[in-house]
Coordinates of C-alpha atoms in Angstrom, one line a residue:
Chain A
M1 CA -170.7 33.9 43.6
D2 CA -173.5 36.4 44.2
C3 CA -172.0 39.9 44.1
N4 CA -174.5 41.5 46.4
K5 CA -174.5 38.9 49.0
E6 CA -171.6 36.6 49.4
A7 CA -168.9 38.8 47.8
L8 CA -170.1 41.8 49.8
E9 CA -170.1 39.9 53.0
L10 CA -166.5 38.7 52.4
M11 CA -165.4 42.2 51.5
H12 CA -166.6 43.4 54.9
K13 CA -165.0 40.5 56.6
H14 CA -161.8 41.4 54.8
L15 CA -162.0 45.0 56.0
D16 CA -162.6 43.8 59.6
G17 CA -159.7 41.5 59.4
D18 CA -161.6 38.3 60.2
I19 CA -161.6 36.7 56.9
T20 CA -160.3 33.1 56.7
R21 CA -157.6 32.1 54.1
E22 CA -160.1 30.0 52.2
E23 CA -162.6 32.9 52.1
E24 CA -159.8 35.3 51.0
A25 CA -159.0 33.0 48.1
Q26 CA -162.6 32.9 47.2
L27 CA -162.9 36.6 47.2
K28 CA -159.7 37.1 45.2
N29 CA -160.9 34.7 42.7
H30 CA -164.2 36.5 42.4
L31 CA -162.7 39.9 42.2
E32 CA -160.5 38.9 39.3
G33 CA -163.5 38.3 37.2
C34 CA -165.9 40.9 38.4
E35 CA -165.0 44.6 37.8
E36 CA -168.1 45.8 39.7
C37 CA -167.1 44.2 42.9
Q38 CA -163.5 45.5 42.4
A39 CA -164.9 49.0 42.2
H40 CA -167.0 48.4 45.2
L41 CA -164.1 47.3 47.3
H42 CA -162.0 50.1 46.1
E43 CA -164.8 52.6 47.1
L44 CA -165.1 51.1 50.5
K45 CA -161.3 51.4 51.1
R46 CA -161.3 54.9 49.8
T47 CA -164.2 55.7 52.0
I48 CA -162.2 54.6 55.0
T49 CA -159.3 56.6 53.9
L50 CA -161.5 59.7 53.5
I51 CA -162.9 59.3 57.0
Q52 CA -159.4 59.0 58.4
S53 CA -158.2 62.1 56.5
T54 CA -160.6 64.3 58.3
E55 CA -159.0 67.0 60.4
K56 CA -158.4 66.2 64.2
V57 CA -160.4 68.4 66.4
T58 CA -158.6 69.6 69.6
A59 CA -160.3 70.5 72.9
P60 CA -160.8 74.2 73.6
D61 CA -158.3 76.2 75.6
H62 CA -158.3 75.6 79.3
F63 CA -160.5 72.5 79.0
A64 CA -158.6 70.6 81.6
N65 CA -158.6 73.6 83.9
K66 CA -162.4 73.8 83.7
V67 CA -162.7 70.2 84.4
M68 CA -160.5 70.4 87.5
Q69 CA -162.5 73.4 88.8
H70 CA -165.7 71.4 88.5
L71 CA -164.6 68.4 90.3
P72 CA -166.4 67.9 93.6
V73 CA -164.3 68.8 96.7
E74 CA -163.9 65.7 98.7
K75 CA -165.1 65.8 102.2
K76 CA -162.5 64.7 104.7
H77 CA -164.3 61.7 105.9
V78 CA -164.7 60.5 102.3
R79 CA -161.0 60.7 101.9
Y80 CA -160.4 58.8 105.0
M81 CA -162.9 56.2 104.1
R82 CA -161.3 55.9 100.7
W83 CA -157.9 55.6 102.4
F84 CA -159.2 52.8 104.7
K85 CA -160.6 51.0 101.8
M86 CA -157.2 51.2 100.0
H87 CA -155.3 50.0 103.0
P88 CA -157.3 47.1 104.6
I89 CA -154.3 45.6 106.5
V90 CA -153.3 48.9 108.0
T91 CA -156.9 49.5 109.0
A92 CA -157.2 46.1 110.6
A93 CA -154.0 46.7 112.5
A94 CA -155.1 50.1 113.6
I95 CA -158.5 48.7 114.8
F96 CA -156.7 46.0 116.7
F97 CA -154.3 48.5 118.3
I98 CA -157.2 50.7 119.3
F99 CA -159.0 47.8 121.0
M100 CA -155.8 46.7 122.7
M101 CA -155.0 50.1 124.0
T102 CA -158.5 50.8 125.3
G103 CA -158.6 47.3 126.9
L104 CA -155.3 48.1 128.7
L105 CA -156.4 51.6 129.7
S106 CA -159.7 50.6 131.0
A107 CA -157.9 47.9 133.1
W108 CA -155.5 50.6 134.3
E109 CA -158.4 53.0 135.1
E110 CA -160.4 50.3 136.7
G111 CA -157.6 49.9 139.3
S112 CA -157.7 53.4 140.6
K113 CA -159.2 52.2 143.9
L114 CA -156.9 51.3 146.7
T115 CA -156.5 47.5 146.8
V116 CA -154.4 45.5 149.2
S117 CA -153.7 41.9 148.5
N118 CA -154.0 40.6 152.1
P119 CA -155.3 43.4 154.3
E120 CA -155.5 41.3 157.6
N121 CA -153.8 43.1 160.5
L122 CA -152.9 46.1 158.3
I123 CA -154.0 49.7 159.0
I124 CA -155.5 51.6 156.2
E125 CA -155.5 55.5 156.5
G126 CA -156.8 57.1 153.4
D127 CA -154.4 56.0 150.7
M128 CA -151.8 54.9 153.1
V129 CA -151.4 51.3 154.0
I130 CA -149.4 50.6 157.2
V131 CA -147.9 47.4 158.3
P132 CA -147.8 48.1 162.1
E133 CA -144.9 47.3 164.3
G134 CA -144.9 43.8 165.5
V135 CA -147.1 42.5 162.6
T136 CA -145.7 40.1 160.2
V137 CA -147.2 39.6 156.8
D138 CA -146.6 36.1 155.5
G139 CA -146.3 35.9 151.7
D140 CA -146.2 38.6 149.1
L141 CA -147.9 41.9 149.7
M142 CA -149.3 43.9 146.9
V143 CA -150.7 47.4 147.2
Q144 CA -152.3 49.1 144.3
N145 CA -153.0 52.9 144.2
G146 CA -151.8 53.5 147.6
N147 CA -148.7 54.2 149.5
L148 CA -147.1 51.7 151.9
K149 CA -145.4 52.2 155.2
I150 CA -143.8 49.2 156.7
D151 CA -143.1 49.3 160.4
G152 CA -143.4 45.6 160.8
T153 CA -142.1 42.8 158.7
V154 CA -143.1 41.3 155.3
N155 CA -142.0 37.8 154.6
G156 CA -142.1 37.9 150.9
N157 CA -142.1 40.2 147.9
V158 CA -143.6 43.7 148.1
I159 CA -145.2 45.0 144.9
L160 CA -146.4 48.6 144.7
I161 CA -148.4 49.7 141.8
N162 CA -149.1 53.4 141.5
G163 CA -147.8 54.0 145.0
K164 CA -144.7 54.6 146.9
L165 CA -142.9 53.2 149.8
V166 CA -143.1 55.7 152.7
Q167 CA -140.5 55.9 155.1
D168 CA -140.2 58.0 158.3
E169 CA -137.6 60.6 158.0
G170 CA -134.6 59.8 160.1
F171 CA -132.9 62.3 162.3
D172 CA -129.9 62.2 160.1
G173 CA -132.0 63.3 157.2
K174 CA -131.4 60.2 155.3
N175 CA -134.0 57.6 154.7
L176 CA -131.7 54.7 155.0
M177 CA -132.5 52.4 157.8
A178 CA -134.9 55.0 159.1
S179 CA -137.8 52.6 158.6
A180 CA -138.0 50.1 161.3
G181 CA -139.8 47.8 158.9
E182 CA -138.2 44.8 157.2
I183 CA -138.9 43.2 153.9
N184 CA -137.6 39.8 153.5
G185 CA -138.0 39.7 149.8
E186 CA -137.9 41.9 146.7
L187 CA -139.4 45.3 146.6
K188 CA -140.9 46.3 143.3
E189 CA -142.5 49.6 142.6
V190 CA -144.5 50.0 139.5
D191 CA -145.9 53.4 138.8
R192 CA -145.8 54.0 135.1
I193 CA -148.2 52.4 132.6
F194 CA -145.6 50.6 130.6
E195 CA -144.0 49.2 133.6
W196 CA -147.3 48.1 134.7
V197 CA -148.0 46.4 131.3
W198 CA -144.6 44.8 131.5
Y199 CA -145.3 43.6 135.0
N200 CA -148.6 42.1 133.8
I201 CA -147.0 40.3 131.0
Q202 CA -144.2 39.0 133.2
D203 CA -146.9 37.9 135.7
L204 CA -148.7 36.1 132.9
F205 CA -145.5 34.3 131.9
K206 CA -144.7 33.4 135.4
G207 CA -148.2 32.1 135.7
I208 CA -147.9 30.0 132.6
F209 CA -144.4 28.6 133.2
S210 CA -144.3 28.2 137.0
V211 CA -144.4 24.7 138.1
E212 CA -146.4 24.4 141.4
Chain B
M1 CA -148.1 56.2 77.8
E2 CA -150.9 53.8 79.0
L3 CA -148.5 52.8 81.8
L4 CA -148.1 56.4 82.9
I5 CA -151.8 56.9 82.8
K6 CA -152.3 53.8 84.8
D7 CA -150.0 55.1 87.4
K8 CA -151.9 58.4 87.5
I9 CA -155.2 56.6 87.9
K10 CA -153.8 54.7 90.9
Q11 CA -152.9 58.1 92.5
V12 CA -156.3 59.4 91.8
K13 CA -157.9 56.3 93.4
K14 CA -155.8 57.1 96.4
G15 CA -157.4 60.5 96.6
D16 CA -154.8 62.7 94.8
Q17 CA -157.1 65.0 92.8
A18 CA -154.2 66.8 91.1
A19 CA -153.2 63.6 89.3
F20 CA -156.4 63.6 87.4
E21 CA -155.4 66.7 85.5
D22 CA -152.8 64.7 83.7
V23 CA -155.4 62.2 82.8
V24 CA -157.6 64.9 81.4
L25 CA -154.8 66.4 79.4
F26 CA -153.9 63.1 77.9
Y27 CA -157.5 62.3 76.8
Q28 CA -159.2 65.7 76.3
D29 CA -158.6 66.0 72.5
K30 CA -159.9 62.5 71.8
I31 CA -162.9 62.8 74.0
Y32 CA -163.7 66.2 72.9
Q33 CA -163.4 65.2 69.2
H34 CA -165.7 62.2 69.8
C35 CA -168.3 64.4 71.5
H36 CA -168.0 67.0 68.8
R37 CA -168.4 64.5 66.0
M38 CA -171.4 62.9 67.7
I39 CA -173.2 66.1 68.7
G40 CA -172.1 68.3 65.9
N41 CA -171.8 71.5 68.0
A42 CA -168.9 72.9 69.8
H43 CA -170.6 74.3 72.8
E44 CA -172.5 71.2 73.7
A45 CA -169.6 69.0 72.9
E46 CA -167.4 70.8 75.4
D47 CA -170.2 70.5 78.0
I48 CA -170.6 66.8 77.5
A49 CA -166.8 66.1 77.3
Q50 CA -166.4 67.9 80.7
E51 CA -169.3 66.0 82.2
A52 CA -167.6 62.8 81.0
F53 CA -164.4 63.6 82.8
I54 CA -166.1 64.7 86.0
R55 CA -168.2 61.5 85.9
A56 CA -165.0 59.4 85.4
Y57 CA -163.5 61.1 88.4
V58 CA -166.5 60.7 90.6
N59 CA -166.8 56.9 89.7
I60 CA -163.1 56.2 89.5
H61 CA -163.6 53.4 92.0
S62 CA -165.8 51.4 89.7
Y63 CA -163.1 51.4 87.1
D64 CA -161.4 48.0 86.9
E65 CA -157.6 48.5 86.5
R66 CA -157.2 45.3 84.5
R67 CA -159.1 46.8 81.6
K68 CA -158.2 49.6 79.3
F69 CA -158.9 53.0 80.8
S70 CA -159.7 54.5 77.4
T71 CA -162.5 52.1 76.7
W72 CA -164.0 52.8 80.1
L73 CA -163.8 56.6 79.5
Y74 CA -165.2 56.4 76.1
R75 CA -168.0 54.4 77.4
I76 CA -168.9 57.2 79.7
A77 CA -168.6 59.8 77.0
T78 CA -170.7 57.8 74.5
N79 CA -173.5 57.1 76.9
L80 CA -173.7 60.8 77.6
T81 CA -173.7 61.8 73.9
I82 CA -176.5 59.2 73.2
D83 CA -178.5 60.6 76.1
R84 CA -178.1 64.1 74.9
L85 CA -179.1 63.1 71.3
R86 CA -182.2 61.4 72.6
K87 CA -183.3 64.4 74.6
R88 CA -182.7 66.8 71.8
K89 CA -185.6 68.3 69.9
P90 CA -185.8 67.2 66.4
D91 CA -185.8 70.7 64.9
Y92 CA -182.5 71.4 66.5
Y93 CA -180.4 69.5 64.0
L94 CA -177.7 71.3 62.2
D95 CA -178.5 69.6 59.0
A96 CA -181.9 71.4 58.9
E97 CA -182.1 73.6 55.9
V98 CA -182.1 77.3 56.8
K99 CA -185.1 79.1 55.2
G100 CA -184.4 81.3 52.3
T101 CA -180.9 80.1 51.8
D102 CA -181.4 77.8 48.9
G103 CA -180.1 74.5 50.3
L104 CA -177.8 75.9 52.8
D105 CA -177.9 74.4 56.3
M106 CA -176.5 75.3 59.7
Y107 CA -173.1 73.7 58.9
S108 CA -172.4 76.4 56.4
K109 CA -173.0 79.0 59.0
L110 CA -170.6 77.5 61.5
A111 CA -167.6 79.8 61.7
T112 CA -164.2 78.3 61.2
D113 CA -161.7 79.0 63.9
E114 CA -159.0 80.6 61.6
K115 CA -158.8 82.0 58.1
L116 CA -157.0 79.9 55.6
P117 CA -155.3 80.7 52.4
E118 CA -157.3 80.3 49.3
D119 CA -155.5 77.2 48.1
Q120 CA -156.5 75.4 51.2
L121 CA -160.1 76.3 50.7
E122 CA -160.8 73.4 48.4
G123 CA -159.4 71.0 50.8
L124 CA -161.4 72.5 53.5
E125 CA -164.5 72.2 51.5
L126 CA -163.8 68.5 51.0
Q127 CA -163.2 68.2 54.7
N128 CA -166.4 69.8 55.5
Y129 CA -168.2 67.6 53.1
I130 CA -166.8 64.4 54.5
Q131 CA -167.6 65.6 58.0
K132 CA -171.0 66.4 57.1
Q133 CA -171.6 63.0 55.5
I134 CA -170.3 61.4 58.7
A135 CA -172.5 63.7 60.8
E136 CA -175.6 62.7 58.7
L137 CA -175.2 59.0 59.5
P138 CA -177.6 57.8 62.1
P139 CA -175.9 57.9 65.5
K140 CA -175.8 54.1 66.0
Y141 CA -173.6 53.9 62.9
R142 CA -171.8 57.1 63.4
S143 CA -170.4 56.1 66.8
I144 CA -169.1 52.9 65.6
I145 CA -167.5 54.3 62.4
M146 CA -165.7 57.0 64.5
L147 CA -164.5 54.6 67.2
R148 CA -163.2 52.3 64.6
Y149 CA -161.6 54.7 62.0
L150 CA -160.9 57.9 63.9
E151 CA -160.2 56.5 67.3
D152 CA -158.6 53.2 66.3
F153 CA -160.4 50.9 68.7
S154 CA -160.8 47.2 67.7
L155 CA -164.1 45.7 67.2
Q156 CA -163.9 43.9 70.5
E157 CA -163.2 47.2 72.3
I158 CA -166.1 48.9 70.5
S159 CA -168.4 46.1 71.7
E160 CA -167.2 46.8 75.2
I161 CA -167.6 50.6 74.9
L162 CA -171.0 50.5 73.4
D163 CA -172.1 47.4 75.5
L164 CA -173.3 45.7 72.2
P165 CA -172.8 42.1 71.2
M166 CA -170.0 41.6 68.6
G167 CA -172.4 40.6 65.9
T168 CA -174.4 43.9 66.2
V169 CA -171.1 45.8 66.0
K170 CA -170.1 44.0 62.9
T171 CA -173.5 44.5 61.3
R172 CA -173.5 48.2 62.1
I173 CA -170.0 48.8 60.9
H174 CA -170.8 47.1 57.6
R175 CA -173.9 49.2 57.1
G176 CA -172.1 52.3 58.2
R177 CA -169.4 51.7 55.7
E178 CA -171.8 51.0 52.9
A179 CA -173.8 54.2 53.7
L180 CA -170.8 56.4 53.6
R181 CA -169.5 54.7 50.5
K182 CA -172.7 55.7 48.7
K183 CA -172.2 59.2 49.9
L184 CA -168.6 59.6 49.2
R185 CA -168.1 57.6 46.0
H186 CA -168.3 60.6 43.8
V187 CA -165.9 62.8 45.8

């Protein structure tokens, strides 16, 4: 075995811990008969020990403190962006929620005009819708963003969205029976957004499941 | 400990700046030592070690949590030291002989932090000698020798830190060992 080439190569392999068993046997065999290589390996091992024996250096005082002082201050939007990146599902849910809410709100806002489902024969004064005496509305009556006064008859359900049913004050101070009008159906008043949403949902389901 | 650090890094990633201080405290001595040995000068070493931690913080999102944090951090620090050594003017080396001192160089002028009793002086001289020999190695061997024997990284990890193929790391560690052996055999 050539001391300067093969044996040396094997020694370093040995030191790096990636020598095969066969190679190790070869090296051992060689070392037994070669004092020069023995000395060489011994010197290498001693060198490593000497390197490892050197004093450990420690960081100067307040090192961590100084680092912390030099860290860039995060801008708020960076922090938010980072948060969003960290929580993609929450972000998706939030975006969905925003779209949903703006959709609903715009639908709500859109309907700030007075609308009446079937205005024939009805009197409209400002935001007041009047069913005059002697007039009969066949079918449901829906009034949105207006008050309703019924002197006549409604043959169906009355739905009031963002409005109230106005009744003439009776002489006894009570509203009961003071209105001459008659509703032959349900009266439903919707004047809060959640009720309105609920009503819309109900309406949707009714639409889906009603059998014509 | 690695687990605790992993946890802290997750917090840092979530924007908790204060959690980074624990990371710094855990690694500061190792990183500072590495920079000090690479650069050979306390002031510059502190500068670079600080810069390394700041860069780690700023780029924390590019750190892949499946890998070891220390290899990533050392990679930043080593790159910074190598850059600094490249920019340095050649006459700035501590090894340079000081005129009129008959063989003394800047190392002998470096003040030690504390006074030691006389019986430790000999040990200290040996220490200084060994450190000087390490410092005199060309940087490409020095970094590998230090990572392997002072900082206990595996050859695989060193190849990741220095972004060098395994074969190159092995060749360099062999040459580094041989060079140091020649210098230290008579100690």
